[in-house]
CSV table of C-alpha atoms and ligand atoms in Angstrom, one decimal:
chain,number,residue,atom,x,y,z
Y,1,MET,CA,23.0,-2.8,1.3
Y,2,SER,CA,19.7,-2.4,-0.4
Y,3,ARG,CA,16.6,-1.3,1.5
Y,4,LEU,CA,13.7,-3.6,2.2
Y,5,ILE,CA,10.5,-1.6,2.6
Y,6,ASP,CA,7.0,-3.0,3.0
Y,7,PHE,CA,4.7,-0.4,1.6
Y,8,HIS,CA,1.4,-1.9,2.4
Y,9,SER,CA,0.4,-3.6,5.7
Y,10,HIS,CA,-2.5,-3.8,8.2
Y,11,ILE,CA,-0.7,-3.8,11.5
Y,12,LEU,CA,-2.4,-1.2,13.7
Y,13,PRO,CA,-4.2,-3.0,16.6
Y,14,GLY,CA,-7.9,-2.9,16.0
Y,15,ALA,CA,-7.7,-0.2,13.3
Y,16,ASP,CA,-9.1,-2.6,10.7
Y,17,HIS,CA,-9.5,-6.4,10.2
Y,18,GLY,CA,-5.7,-6.7,9.8
Y,19,SER,CA,-5.0,-7.0,13.5
Y,20,SER,CA,-7.5,-7.8,16.2
Y,21,GLY,CA,-5.4,-6.3,19.0
Y,22,ILE,CA,-2.0,-5.5,20.3
Y,23,HIS,CA,-1.0,-9.2,20.7
Y,24,THR,CA,-1.4,-9.7,16.9
Y,25,SER,CA,0.2,-6.4,16.0
Y,26,LEU,CA,3.3,-7.2,18.1
Y,27,LYS,CA,3.6,-10.6,16.4
Y,28,GLN,CA,3.3,-8.9,13.0
Y,29,ILE,CA,6.1,-6.4,13.9
Y,30,SER,CA,8.2,-9.2,15.0
Y,31,ILE,CA,7.7,-11.2,11.8
Y,32,ILE,CA,8.4,-8.0,9.7
Y,33,HIS,CA,11.6,-7.2,11.7
Y,34,ASP,CA,12.9,-10.8,11.6
Y,35,ALA,CA,12.4,-10.8,7.8
Y,36,GLY,CA,15.0,-8.0,7.6
Y,37,VAL,CA,12.5,-5.3,6.6
Y,38,ASP,CA,13.8,-1.8,7.6
Y,39,THR,CA,10.6,0.2,7.1
Y,40,VAL,CA,6.9,-0.7,7.1
Y,41,VAL,CA,4.1,1.6,6.1
Y,42,ALA,CA,0.9,0.9,8.1
Y,43,THR,CA,-1.9,1.4,5.7
Y,44,PRO,CA,-5.2,0.7,7.5
Y,45,HIS,CA,-8.3,0.4,5.2
Y,46,PHE,CA,-10.1,3.7,4.8
Y,47,TYR,CA,-13.7,2.9,3.6
Y,48,PRO,CA,-15.3,6.2,2.7
Y,49,HIS,CA,-18.8,4.7,2.9
Y,50,VAL,CA,-18.2,3.5,6.5
Y,51,ILE,CA,-16.1,6.3,8.2
Y,52,ASN,CA,-15.2,9.9,7.7
Y,53,VAL,CA,-11.7,11.3,7.6
Y,54,GLU,CA,-11.8,12.8,11.1
Y,55,ARG,CA,-13.0,9.6,12.8
Y,56,PHE,CA,-10.5,7.6,10.8
Y,57,LEU,CA,-7.6,9.7,11.8
Y,58,ALA,CA,-8.6,9.5,15.5
Y,59,LEU,CA,-8.7,5.7,15.2
Y,60,VAL,CA,-5.3,5.6,13.4
Y,61,ASN,CA,-3.7,7.9,16.0
Y,62,SER,CA,-5.0,6.0,19.0
Y,63,THR,CA,-4.1,2.6,17.6
Y,64,ALA,CA,-0.7,3.8,16.5
Y,65,GLU,CA,0.0,5.2,19.9
Y,66,GLU,CA,-1.0,1.9,21.5
Y,67,LEU,CA,1.3,0.0,19.1
Y,68,ILE,CA,4.3,2.3,19.6
Y,69,SER,CA,4.0,2.2,23.4
Y,70,HIS,CA,4.5,-1.6,23.2
Y,71,VAL,CA,7.2,-1.9,20.5
Y,72,LYS,CA,10.7,-2.5,21.9
Y,73,GLU,CA,13.8,-1.0,20.4
Y,74,PRO,CA,15.5,-1.7,18.0
Y,75,SER,CA,12.7,-2.4,15.7
Y,76,VAL,CA,11.4,-1.8,12.2
Y,77,ASN,CA,10.7,1.8,11.3
Y,78,ILE,CA,7.0,2.5,11.0
Y,79,CYS,CA,5.2,5.1,8.9
Y,80,LEU,CA,1.5,5.9,8.9
Y,81,GLY,CA,-0.7,6.0,5.9
Y,82,ALA,CA,-4.0,4.6,4.7
Y,83,GLU,CA,-5.4,2.4,1.9
Y,84,VAL,CA,-8.0,4.6,0.5
Y,85,LEU,CA,-10.9,2.8,-1.3
Y,86,TYR,CA,-12.0,4.7,-4.4
Y,87,CYS,CA,-15.4,6.3,-4.3
Y,88,ASP,CA,-17.3,8.7,-6.6
Y,89,ARG,CA,-15.8,12.2,-6.4
Y,90,LEU,CA,-13.0,11.1,-4.2
Y,91,GLU,CA,-10.9,14.0,-5.6
Y,92,SER,CA,-13.3,16.4,-3.9
Y,93,MET,CA,-13.3,14.7,-0.5
Y,94,GLU,CA,-12.6,17.1,2.4
Y,95,GLY,CA,-9.5,16.1,4.3
Y,96,LEU,CA,-8.2,13.7,1.7
Y,97,GLU,CA,-4.7,15.1,2.0
Y,98,GLN,CA,-4.6,13.8,5.6
Y,99,LEU,CA,-4.8,10.3,4.3
Y,100,CYS,CA,-1.5,10.5,2.6
Y,101,ILE,CA,1.5,8.8,4.2
Y,102,ARG,CA,2.4,11.2,7.0
Y,103,GLY,CA,4.9,13.8,5.9
Y,104,THR,CA,4.4,13.1,2.2
Y,105,ARG,CA,1.9,13.7,-0.7
Y,106,VAL,CA,1.7,10.0,-1.4
Y,107,LEU,CA,-1.7,8.5,-1.5
Y,108,LEU,CA,-2.3,4.7,-1.6
Y,109,LEU,CA,-5.5,4.2,-3.6
Y,110,GLU,CA,-7.5,0.9,-3.7
Y,111,LEU,CA,-9.5,0.4,-6.8
Y,112,PRO,CA,-12.9,-1.3,-6.8
Y,113,MET,CA,-13.3,-5.0,-7.7
Y,114,GLU,CA,-16.1,-4.3,-10.2
Y,115,ASP,CA,-15.9,-5.7,-13.7
Y,116,THR,CA,-16.2,-2.3,-15.3
Y,117,TRP,CA,-14.5,0.9,-14.1
Y,118,SER,CA,-16.4,4.1,-14.7
Y,119,ASP,CA,-15.2,7.1,-16.7
Y,120,GLU,CA,-15.5,9.0,-13.4
Y,121,LEU,CA,-12.8,6.8,-11.9
Y,122,PHE,CA,-10.4,7.6,-14.6
Y,123,TYR,CA,-11.2,11.3,-14.2
Y,124,SER,CA,-10.7,11.1,-10.5
Y,125,VAL,CA,-7.3,9.4,-10.7
Y,126,LYS,CA,-6.2,11.9,-13.4
Y,127,THR,CA,-7.3,14.8,-11.2
Y,128,LEU,CA,-5.7,13.3,-8.0
Y,129,ALA,CA,-2.4,12.6,-9.8
Y,130,LYS,CA,-2.0,16.4,-10.4
Y,131,LYS,CA,-2.1,17.0,-6.6
Y,132,TYR,CA,-0.7,13.8,-5.2
Y,133,THR,CA,1.6,10.9,-5.9
Y,134,VAL,CA,-1.1,8.4,-6.4
Y,135,VAL,CA,0.0,4.8,-5.9
Y,136,LEU,CA,-2.5,2.2,-7.0
Y,137,ALA,CA,-2.6,-0.6,-4.4
Y,138,HIS,CA,-1.9,-4.2,-5.4
Y,139,ILE,CA,-2.3,-3.9,-9.2
Y,140,ASP,CA,-1.8,-7.6,-9.4
Y,141,ARG,CA,-5.3,-8.1,-8.0
Y,142,TYR,CA,-6.8,-6.5,-11.1
Y,143,ILE,CA,-4.6,-7.8,-13.9
Y,144,ARG,CA,-7.0,-10.4,-15.2
Y,145,ARG,CA,-9.9,-8.1,-15.8
Y,146,HIS,CA,-8.3,-4.7,-16.0
Y,147,LYS,CA,-4.9,-4.9,-17.5
Y,148,SER,CA,-5.4,-2.2,-20.1
Y,149,ASP,CA,-7.3,0.0,-17.6
Y,150,ILE,CA,-4.3,-0.1,-15.2
Y,151,GLU,CA,-2.1,0.8,-18.1
Y,152,GLU,CA,-4.3,3.8,-18.9
Y,153,LEU,CA,-4.3,4.9,-15.2
Y,154,LEU,CA,-0.5,4.8,-15.2
Y,155,ASP,CA,-0.5,6.9,-18.4
Y,156,LEU,CA,-2.7,9.4,-16.6
Y,157,GLY,CA,0.0,9.8,-13.9
Y,158,ALA,CA,-0.6,7.2,-11.3
Y,159,TYR,CA,2.1,4.8,-10.0
Y,160,ALA,CA,1.7,1.2,-9.0
Y,161,GLN,CA,2.3,-1.0,-5.9
Y,162,ILE,CA,2.4,-4.8,-6.3
Y,163,ASN,CA,1.7,-7.3,-3.5
Y,164,ALA,CA,4.9,-9.3,-3.3
Y,165,TYR,CA,3.1,-12.7,-3.1
Y,166,ALA,CA,2.0,-12.2,-6.7
Y,167,PHE,CA,5.5,-13.2,-7.7
Y,168,ALA,CA,5.0,-16.7,-6.2
Y,169,SER,CA,2.7,-17.6,-9.1
Y,170,MET,CA,4.3,-18.0,-12.5
Y,171,GLY,CA,1.1,-17.0,-14.3
Y,172,THR,CA,0.8,-13.7,-12.4
Y,173,ARG,CA,4.5,-13.0,-12.8
Y,174,HIS,CA,4.2,-13.3,-16.5
Y,175,LYS,CA,1.2,-11.0,-16.6
Y,176,LEU,CA,3.1,-8.4,-14.5
Y,177,ALA,CA,6.3,-8.5,-16.6
Y,178,SER,CA,5.4,-5.6,-18.8
Y,179,PHE,CA,4.7,-3.3,-15.8
Y,180,LEU,CA,8.1,-4.0,-14.4
Y,181,GLU,CA,9.8,-2.8,-17.6
Y,182,GLY,CA,9.3,0.9,-16.9
Y,183,ASP,CA,9.5,2.9,-13.7
Y,184,ARG,CA,5.9,3.1,-12.7
Y,185,VAL,CA,6.0,0.3,-10.1
Y,186,VAL,CA,7.3,2.2,-7.1
Y,187,ALA,CA,6.5,-0.2,-4.2
Y,188,LEU,CA,6.0,-3.7,-3.0
Y,189,GLY,CA,3.8,-4.7,-0.1
Y,190,SER,CA,2.9,-7.7,2.0
Y,191,ASP,CA,-0.6,-6.5,2.5
Y,192,LEU,CA,-0.2,-8.3,5.8
Y,193,HIS,CA,-3.4,-9.2,7.6
Y,194,GLY,CA,-3.0,-11.4,10.7
Y,195,ALA,CA,0.3,-12.8,11.9
Y,196,ASP,CA,1.0,-15.8,9.7
Y,197,THR,CA,4.7,-16.2,9.3
Y,198,LYS,CA,4.2,-18.3,6.1
Y,199,SER,CA,2.4,-15.5,4.3
Y,200,TYR,CA,5.2,-13.1,5.1
Y,201,GLU,CA,7.8,-15.5,3.6
Y,202,LYS,CA,6.3,-14.6,0.2
Y,203,PHE,CA,7.2,-11.0,0.7
Y,204,ILE,CA,10.8,-12.0,1.0
Y,205,LEU,CA,10.6,-14.5,-1.8
Y,206,ALA,CA,9.9,-11.6,-4.2
Y,207,LYS,CA,13.4,-10.2,-3.5
Y,208,LYS,CA,14.9,-13.4,-4.9
Y,209,ARG,CA,12.5,-13.6,-7.8
Y,210,LEU,CA,13.1,-10.0,-8.9
Y,211,GLY,CA,16.8,-9.5,-8.4
Y,212,ASP,CA,18.0,-6.1,-9.6
Y,213,ILE,CA,14.4,-5.0,-10.3
Y,214,HIS,CA,13.6,-5.4,-6.6
Y,215,ASP,CA,16.5,-3.1,-5.7
Y,216,GLN,CA,15.3,-0.5,-8.3
Y,217,ILE,CA,11.8,-0.6,-6.9
Y,218,MET,CA,13.1,-0.2,-3.3
Y,219,GLU,CA,15.1,2.8,-4.4
Y,220,ARG,CA,11.8,4.3,-5.8
Y,221,THR,CA,10.0,3.5,-2.6
Y,222,ALA,CA,12.8,5.1,-0.5
Y,223,ALA,CA,12.5,8.3,-2.7
Y,224,LEU,CA,8.7,8.4,-2.1
Y,225,LEU,CA,9.3,8.2,1.7
Y,226,SER,CA,12.2,10.6,1.8
Y,227,ASN,CA,10.2,13.1,3.8
Y,228,ALA,CA,8.0,10.6,5.6
Y,229,GLU,CA,7.5,10.9,9.4
Y,230,TYR,CA,8.2,7.8,11.4
Y,231,LEU,CA,6.4,6.7,14.5
Y,232,ASN,CA,9.5,5.5,16.2
Y,233,LYS,CA,12.5,7.4,14.7
X,1,FE2,FE1,-4.5,-3.8,2.0
């Protein structure tokens, strides 16, 4: 049976705006589990202009502990990571390696929403890609303005994650088609914020829409997580 891995979610109670507390987080876990997902990566937002690595890790550890103390077995397997927002000179940030998915060298990188991406951004990603497996978060979000920029970043060594709900829209599906041809798309995510069952249905819908490609992406995700540490395993 093929794996079903949600690589991008905001489910730690109070770690960011994805979950206001344990009640929401437990509902999120229940929705994820009921959808047949076997593994979810918790990727709270890391905003470098708001918090430093040390304080962020303390927040992640405490909220993860709270979550796991309430999760009943059997449940979905949970890994801890972060969604790291790009900032200038990110490649030199002290402690950056601690923001990788625990047990791996996989870094989920969120690109800025600006109309123009600086040369420094390309340099940063190129440099980071030599040390880490850099996965660009939800490339679907940037397709309209930055399609060729994303292609360039993938050529520089980055990989891509797509938010599964993007496949609900025919237009976006069409725009993403060329990215699905190669092996650079390594993960799908729900980017779950809040506990809306309807929004999670779109994560499952992608499996039907993508068929064999979905299975291939899941195999790549499983490989990325082969050494990952799990909160509850
Ligand atoms: Fe996110």
